[in-house]
């Protein structure tokens, strides 16, 4: 009985396991990132909608003044209706709201004068507040005791912060030219150590908008008025006040309310949410997909834990894996063919070298050539019966299968 030297390479022990997903640290990290991304997107959408609804077009309390003309721009894409409420409902305080499709020209001018009897405390100021447009001129004149005139100064405060002192002429007169549309507080600053009683005369040459080309208008004769805005036109609105209205107070305010166009906000927020969703999806935060970090794999008893190492037939030489572009299956097939005929598989080995390189028929032909050769040939070529791989002398051939 022939003893085969062909022994299969043993595989490591295998085991049977159930499909149990393993929770890893990366899974918790991805879940936390998705939660934070969703929270940030929701919070951003909320801030965006709130800033438009209550910031740009929120209800406001606007200041006017005698013969004031104040321009407001409104987009009907966001606003459906505007309502103006006058805090002073007597006959002399009628406010008008004009609507324009194009920006009106600031080319008209009106003059008005008012006088105030004031008691100004020591080291304090007092005056009136009003809205003025660019190009308007303010002229202040005050009458008081001669001993206190040198410590009285005319002042102008633009907006809420910009404070300017006016250079008086002859100690009791000052002028100021308006350079920008804004709220202005004009009055007297008392630098005396005692209260001063004075009379303040204010003469204003105000620039106002031309309202002759208005497409729509309303009046607060009954306390409030409403104006509808047609979609999707950008409107220019002008609020005008009468010349001698509200002459007793230091400031004149009106309430203006913007009725939101809900349908436009829904469309805008929908588009904004889609953009945010696409950005997050590009960054890898896809909320509609559950990340399966640890996938369960079914392991059977016939599946080895380690990949078997390739072993050459009949030798102990291990072949290293070479990264080539050729087909792996073809290479493995060629390694099993006889190196002489390339038709049959290698099914024998030579003794004593142990090389398995040919089929049994080709190996027998090598041995038969030695047997059929003459004595002269054997003397001339003593090593003719040799292994085709290592060229060692062959004693015999052993069959594998």
Coordinates of C-alpha atoms in Angstrom, one line a residue:
X1 CA 0.0 0.0 0.0
X2 CA 1.4 3.3 -1.0
X3 CA 1.7 5.9 1.7
X4 CA 0.6 9.3 0.7
X5 CA 2.7 12.3 1.8
X6 CA -0.2 14.7 0.8
X7 CA -1.6 15.9 4.1
X8 CA -4.3 18.7 4.2
X9 CA -3.4 21.8 6.1
X10 CA -5.4 21.6 9.3
X11 CA -7.9 24.4 10.0
X12 CA -8.2 26.0 13.4
X13 CA -11.1 25.0 15.6
X14 CA -14.5 26.5 14.7
X15 CA -17.4 27.5 16.9
X16 CA -21.2 28.1 16.6
X17 CA -22.3 31.6 17.6
X18 CA -25.7 33.4 17.5
X19 CA -26.4 36.7 15.8
X20 CA -25.9 39.2 18.5
X21 CA -25.1 42.9 17.6
X22 CA -22.3 44.5 19.6
X23 CA -22.8 48.1 20.8
X24 CA -19.5 50.0 20.1
X25 CA -18.3 53.4 21.1
X26 CA -18.6 54.6 17.5
X27 CA -22.3 53.7 17.5
X28 CA -23.0 55.9 20.5
X29 CA -20.9 58.7 18.9
X30 CA -22.8 58.7 15.6
X31 CA -26.1 58.7 17.5
X32 CA -25.0 61.7 19.6
X33 CA -23.9 63.6 16.4
X34 CA -27.2 62.9 14.7
X35 CA -29.1 64.2 17.7
X36 CA -27.1 67.4 18.0
X37 CA -27.4 68.0 14.2
X38 CA -31.2 67.7 14.4
X39 CA -31.3 70.0 17.4
X40 CA -29.1 72.6 15.7
X41 CA -31.2 72.5 12.5
X42 CA -34.5 72.9 14.4
X43 CA -33.1 75.8 16.5
X44 CA -31.8 77.6 13.4
X45 CA -35.1 77.3 11.7
X46 CA -36.9 78.7 14.8
X47 CA -34.5 81.6 15.0
X48 CA -34.9 82.4 11.3
X49 CA -38.7 82.4 11.4
X50 CA -38.8 84.4 14.6
X51 CA -36.4 87.0 13.4
X52 CA -38.4 87.7 10.3
X53 CA -41.8 87.5 12.0
X54 CA -40.9 89.7 15.0
X55 CA -37.8 91.4 13.9
X56 CA -38.2 92.8 10.4
X57 CA -42.0 92.9 10.4
X58 CA -42.9 92.9 14.0
X59 CA -45.3 95.3 15.7
X60 CA -43.6 98.6 16.4
X61 CA -44.1 102.0 18.1
X62 CA -42.9 104.7 15.8
X63 CA -42.2 108.3 16.6
X64 CA -43.4 111.2 14.5
X65 CA -43.7 114.9 15.0
X66 CA -45.4 118.0 13.6
X67 CA -45.5 117.7 9.8
X68 CA -43.5 114.5 9.9
X69 CA -43.1 112.3 6.8
X70 CA -41.7 108.9 7.5
X71 CA -40.9 106.2 4.9
X72 CA -41.4 102.5 5.6
X73 CA -40.6 99.7 3.1
X74 CA -42.6 96.5 3.2
X75 CA -42.6 93.4 1.1
X76 CA -46.0 91.9 0.5
X77 CA -44.4 88.4 0.2
X78 CA -44.2 88.5 4.1
X79 CA -46.9 91.0 4.9
X80 CA -50.6 90.7 4.1
X81 CA -52.0 93.8 5.8
X82 CA -50.7 96.9 7.7
X83 CA -52.6 98.6 10.5
X84 CA -51.8 102.0 12.0
X85 CA -53.2 103.1 15.4
X86 CA -53.0 106.7 16.5
X87 CA -52.6 107.2 20.3
X88 CA -54.1 110.7 20.0
X89 CA -57.7 110.7 18.6
X90 CA -58.6 114.3 18.6
X91 CA -59.4 116.1 15.3
X92 CA -56.0 117.7 15.0
X93 CA -54.0 114.5 15.2
X94 CA -55.2 112.7 12.0
X95 CA -52.5 110.4 10.6
X96 CA -52.4 109.4 7.0
X97 CA -50.8 106.3 5.5
X98 CA -49.9 106.3 1.8
X99 CA -48.8 103.3 -0.3
X100 CA -46.5 103.5 -3.3
X101 CA -45.3 100.9 -5.8
X102 CA -42.1 102.9 -6.3
X103 CA -40.1 104.9 -3.8
X104 CA -41.4 108.5 -3.6
X105 CA -39.2 111.5 -4.0
X106 CA -38.1 113.6 -1.0
X107 CA -38.5 116.9 -2.8
X108 CA -41.1 118.8 -0.8
X109 CA -40.4 121.1 2.1
X110 CA -42.6 122.5 4.9
X111 CA -41.9 125.0 7.7
X112 CA -43.4 124.8 11.2
X113 CA -42.8 126.6 14.5
X114 CA -43.6 125.7 18.0
X115 CA -42.8 127.2 21.4
X116 CA -42.3 125.4 24.7
X117 CA -42.4 126.8 28.3
X118 CA -39.8 124.7 30.1
X119 CA -38.5 124.3 33.7
X120 CA -35.1 122.7 33.3
X121 CA -33.5 121.2 36.5
X122 CA -29.9 121.8 37.3
X123 CA -27.4 119.8 35.2
X124 CA -30.1 118.2 33.1
X125 CA -31.7 118.6 29.7
X126 CA -35.2 119.0 28.4
X127 CA -36.8 119.3 24.9
X128 CA -38.9 117.4 22.3
X129 CA -38.4 114.3 20.2
X130 CA -39.4 114.0 16.5
X131 CA -38.6 112.3 13.2
X132 CA -36.7 114.3 10.6
X133 CA -35.5 113.4 7.1
X134 CA -32.2 114.2 5.4
X135 CA -31.8 117.9 4.5
X136 CA -34.1 119.3 7.2
X137 CA -33.0 122.3 9.2
X138 CA -33.5 123.0 12.9
X139 CA -33.3 126.4 14.5
X140 CA -33.4 126.8 18.3
X141 CA -33.9 130.0 20.2
X142 CA -34.3 130.3 24.0
X143 CA -35.3 133.1 26.3
X144 CA -34.2 133.1 30.0
X145 CA -32.6 135.2 32.7
X146 CA -29.5 137.0 31.4
X147 CA -27.4 135.7 34.3
X148 CA -28.0 132.1 33.2
X149 CA -27.7 132.3 29.5
X150 CA -24.0 131.6 29.4
X151 CA -24.6 128.2 30.9
X152 CA -27.4 127.1 28.6
X153 CA -26.6 125.1 25.5
X154 CA -28.7 123.8 22.7
X155 CA -28.3 120.0 22.1
X156 CA -29.3 117.4 19.5
X157 CA -29.3 113.7 20.1
X158 CA -29.5 111.5 17.0
X159 CA -31.1 108.2 17.6
X160 CA -30.3 106.8 21.0
X161 CA -26.6 107.5 21.4
X162 CA -25.1 110.2 19.3
X163 CA -25.0 113.4 21.3
X164 CA -24.1 116.8 19.9
X165 CA -23.8 120.2 21.4
X166 CA -24.8 123.2 19.2
X167 CA -22.7 126.3 19.1
X168 CA -24.9 129.2 20.2
X169 CA -25.0 132.5 18.5
X170 CA -25.1 135.4 20.9
X171 CA -25.7 132.9 23.7
X172 CA -29.3 132.2 22.9
X173 CA -29.6 130.8 19.3
X174 CA -28.3 127.6 17.5
X175 CA -28.9 125.8 14.2
X176 CA -28.5 122.2 13.0
X177 CA -28.7 120.6 9.6
X178 CA -30.0 117.0 9.5
X179 CA -27.7 114.6 7.6
X180 CA -29.6 111.3 7.9
X181 CA -33.2 110.1 8.4
X182 CA -33.6 109.3 12.1
X183 CA -35.1 110.2 15.4
X184 CA -33.8 113.4 16.9
X185 CA -34.1 114.9 20.4
X186 CA -33.7 118.6 20.4
X187 CA -33.7 120.8 23.5
X188 CA -31.7 122.8 26.1
X189 CA -28.9 121.6 28.5
X190 CA -28.8 123.5 31.8
X191 CA -25.3 123.6 33.3
X192 CA -26.4 126.0 36.1
X193 CA -26.4 124.9 39.7
X194 CA -30.1 125.8 40.0
X195 CA -33.3 125.2 38.1
X196 CA -33.9 127.5 35.1
X197 CA -37.3 128.7 33.7
X198 CA -37.1 129.5 30.0
X199 CA -39.0 129.6 26.8
X200 CA -37.8 127.5 23.9
X201 CA -38.7 128.5 20.3
X202 CA -38.2 125.8 17.7
X203 CA -38.3 126.5 14.0
X204 CA -38.0 123.5 11.6
X205 CA -37.7 123.4 7.9
X206 CA -38.6 119.8 7.2
X207 CA -38.1 117.7 4.1
X208 CA -41.2 115.6 3.3
X209 CA -42.1 113.0 0.6
X210 CA -44.3 113.8 -2.3
X211 CA -47.6 111.9 -1.8
X212 CA -49.4 112.9 -5.0
X213 CA -48.5 109.6 -6.8
X214 CA -49.8 107.3 -4.0
X215 CA -51.7 104.2 -5.2
X216 CA -53.6 103.7 -2.0
X217 CA -54.1 105.6 1.3
X218 CA -56.0 105.5 4.6
X219 CA -56.6 107.7 7.6
X220 CA -56.7 107.3 11.4
X221 CA -59.7 109.6 11.7
X222 CA -61.5 106.8 13.6
X223 CA -58.5 105.8 15.7
X224 CA -56.9 103.3 13.3
X225 CA -56.7 102.3 9.6
X226 CA -55.8 99.2 7.7
X227 CA -54.2 98.9 4.3
X228 CA -54.1 95.6 2.3
X229 CA -50.9 94.7 0.4
X230 CA -51.3 92.8 -2.9
X231 CA -48.9 89.9 -3.5
X232 CA -46.0 90.0 -4.6
X233 CA -45.3 93.7 -4.9
X234 CA -42.8 95.6 -2.7
X235 CA -44.6 98.6 -1.2
X236 CA -43.2 101.9 0.0
X237 CA -45.4 103.3 2.8
X238 CA -45.3 106.9 4.0
X239 CA -46.7 108.1 7.4
X240 CA -47.6 111.7 7.6
X241 CA -48.6 113.8 10.5
X242 CA -50.5 117.2 10.6
X243 CA -48.6 120.5 11.1
X244 CA -49.9 121.5 14.5
X245 CA -51.0 118.2 15.9
X246 CA -50.0 117.1 19.5
X247 CA -48.4 120.4 20.3
X248 CA -48.5 119.8 24.1
X249 CA -46.5 116.6 24.5
X250 CA -42.7 116.1 24.1
X251 CA -43.1 113.2 21.7
X252 CA -45.8 111.8 19.3
X253 CA -46.0 108.0 18.8
X254 CA -48.1 105.8 16.6
X255 CA -48.6 102.0 16.7
X256 CA -48.0 100.0 13.5
X257 CA -48.8 96.3 13.1
X258 CA -47.9 93.9 10.3
X259 CA -50.2 91.0 9.6
X260 CA -48.1 88.1 8.4
X261 CA -48.8 86.2 5.2
X262 CA -48.8 82.7 6.7
X263 CA -48.7 80.9 3.4
X264 CA -45.4 82.6 2.4
X265 CA -43.8 81.8 5.7
X266 CA -44.7 78.1 5.3
X267 CA -43.1 78.0 1.8
X268 CA -40.0 79.8 3.0
X269 CA -39.6 77.6 6.1
X270 CA -40.1 74.5 3.9
X271 CA -37.4 75.6 1.5
X272 CA -35.1 76.4 4.4
X273 CA -35.7 73.0 6.0
X274 CA -34.9 71.3 2.7
X275 CA -31.6 73.2 2.4
X276 CA -30.6 72.3 6.0
X277 CA -31.6 68.7 5.4
X278 CA -29.4 68.5 2.3
X279 CA -26.5 70.1 4.0
X280 CA -26.7 67.7 6.9
X281 CA -27.1 64.8 4.5
X282 CA -23.9 65.8 2.7
X283 CA -22.1 65.9 6.1
X284 CA -23.3 62.4 6.9
X285 CA -26.2 63.2 9.3
X286 CA -29.1 61.4 7.5
X287 CA -32.0 61.3 9.9
X288 CA -34.0 58.9 7.8
X289 CA -31.5 56.1 8.0
X290 CA -30.5 54.0 11.0
X291 CA -26.8 53.4 11.3
X292 CA -26.0 49.7 11.8
X293 CA -22.5 49.9 13.2
X294 CA -22.3 46.4 14.5
X295 CA -23.7 44.0 11.9
X296 CA -24.6 40.4 13.0
X297 CA -22.8 37.7 11.1
X298 CA -23.9 34.1 11.3
X299 CA -20.9 31.8 11.9
X300 CA -21.4 28.1 11.2
X301 CA -19.4 25.1 12.4
X302 CA -17.9 24.6 9.0
X303 CA -16.5 28.1 8.7
X304 CA -12.9 28.5 10.0
X305 CA -11.8 31.3 12.3
X306 CA -8.6 31.7 10.3
X307 CA -8.0 31.6 6.6
X308 CA -5.9 28.5 5.5
X309 CA -2.4 29.2 4.3
X310 CA -1.5 27.9 0.8
X311 CA 1.0 25.0 0.8
X312 CA 2.8 23.6 -2.2
X313 CA 2.2 19.9 -3.0
X314 CA 4.9 17.7 -1.5
X315 CA 7.1 20.4 -0.1
X316 CA 7.2 22.6 3.0
X317 CA 7.7 25.9 1.1
X318 CA 4.9 28.5 1.6
X319 CA 4.1 30.8 -1.2
X320 CA 3.6 34.5 -0.4
X321 CA 0.6 36.3 -1.8
X322 CA 1.6 38.5 -4.7
X323 CA -0.6 41.4 -5.7
X324 CA -1.1 41.1 -9.4
X325 CA -3.7 42.1 -11.9
X326 CA -4.1 38.5 -13.2
X327 CA -6.9 36.2 -12.4
X328 CA -6.3 34.4 -9.1
X329 CA -8.3 31.3 -10.2
X330 CA -6.2 30.9 -13.3
X331 CA -3.0 31.0 -11.3
X332 CA -4.2 28.4 -8.8
X333 CA -5.2 26.2 -11.7
X334 CA -1.8 26.4 -13.4
X335 CA 0.0 25.5 -10.2
X336 CA -1.8 22.1 -10.2
X337 CA -0.9 21.2 -13.8
X338 CA 2.1 19.1 -14.9
X339 CA 5.0 21.2 -16.0
X340 CA 5.8 18.8 -18.9
X341 CA 2.5 18.1 -20.6
X342 CA 0.3 20.8 -19.0
X343 CA -2.7 18.5 -19.4
X344 CA -2.9 16.3 -16.3
X345 CA -2.7 17.3 -12.7
X346 CA 0.4 16.7 -10.6
X347 CA -0.3 13.4 -8.9
X348 CA 3.2 12.1 -8.0
X349 CA 6.5 13.0 -6.5
X350 CA 10.1 12.1 -7.0
X351 CA 12.3 10.3 -4.5
X352 CA 14.5 11.5 -2.8
X353 CA 14.0 15.2 -3.6
X354 CA 10.2 15.1 -3.0
X355 CA 9.2 17.5 -5.7
X356 CA 5.6 17.2 -7.0
X357 CA 5.9 18.8 -10.5
X358 CA 4.6 16.3 -13.0
X359 CA 1.8 13.8 -13.7
X360 CA 2.5 10.2 -13.1
X361 CA 2.7 9.4 -16.9
X362 CA 5.3 12.0 -17.5
X363 CA 7.3 10.8 -14.5
X364 CA 7.2 7.3 -15.8
X365 CA 8.5 8.4 -19.2
X366 CA 11.4 10.0 -17.4
X367 CA 12.1 6.7 -15.6
X368 CA 11.6 4.7 -18.8
X369 CA 14.1 6.7 -20.7
X370 CA 16.7 5.6 -18.2
X371 CA 15.7 2.0 -18.5
X372 CA 15.7 2.0 -22.4
X373 CA 19.0 3.8 -22.7
X374 CA 22.1 1.9 -23.7
X375 CA 25.2 1.5 -21.6
X376 CA 27.1 4.0 -23.7
X377 CA 24.4 6.6 -23.2
X378 CA 24.4 6.0 -19.4
X379 CA 28.2 6.4 -19.3
X380 CA 28.1 9.6 -21.5
X381 CA 25.2 11.2 -19.5
X382 CA 25.1 9.7 -16.0
X383 CA 22.5 12.2 -14.7
X384 CA 19.9 11.9 -17.5
X385 CA 17.3 10.5 -15.0
X386 CA 17.0 13.7 -12.9
X387 CA 14.2 15.8 -11.4
X388 CA 13.0 18.5 -13.8
X389 CA 12.9 21.0 -10.9
X390 CA 16.1 20.6 -8.9
X391 CA 18.1 18.4 -11.4
X392 CA 18.8 15.8 -8.7
X393 CA 19.0 12.1 -9.6
X394 CA 15.7 10.3 -9.3
X395 CA 15.6 6.9 -7.6
X396 CA 11.9 6.2 -7.9
X397 CA 8.5 7.8 -8.5
X398 CA 5.7 7.6 -5.9
X399 CA 2.1 8.2 -6.9
X400 CA -0.2 10.4 -4.8
X401 CA -3.6 9.5 -6.0

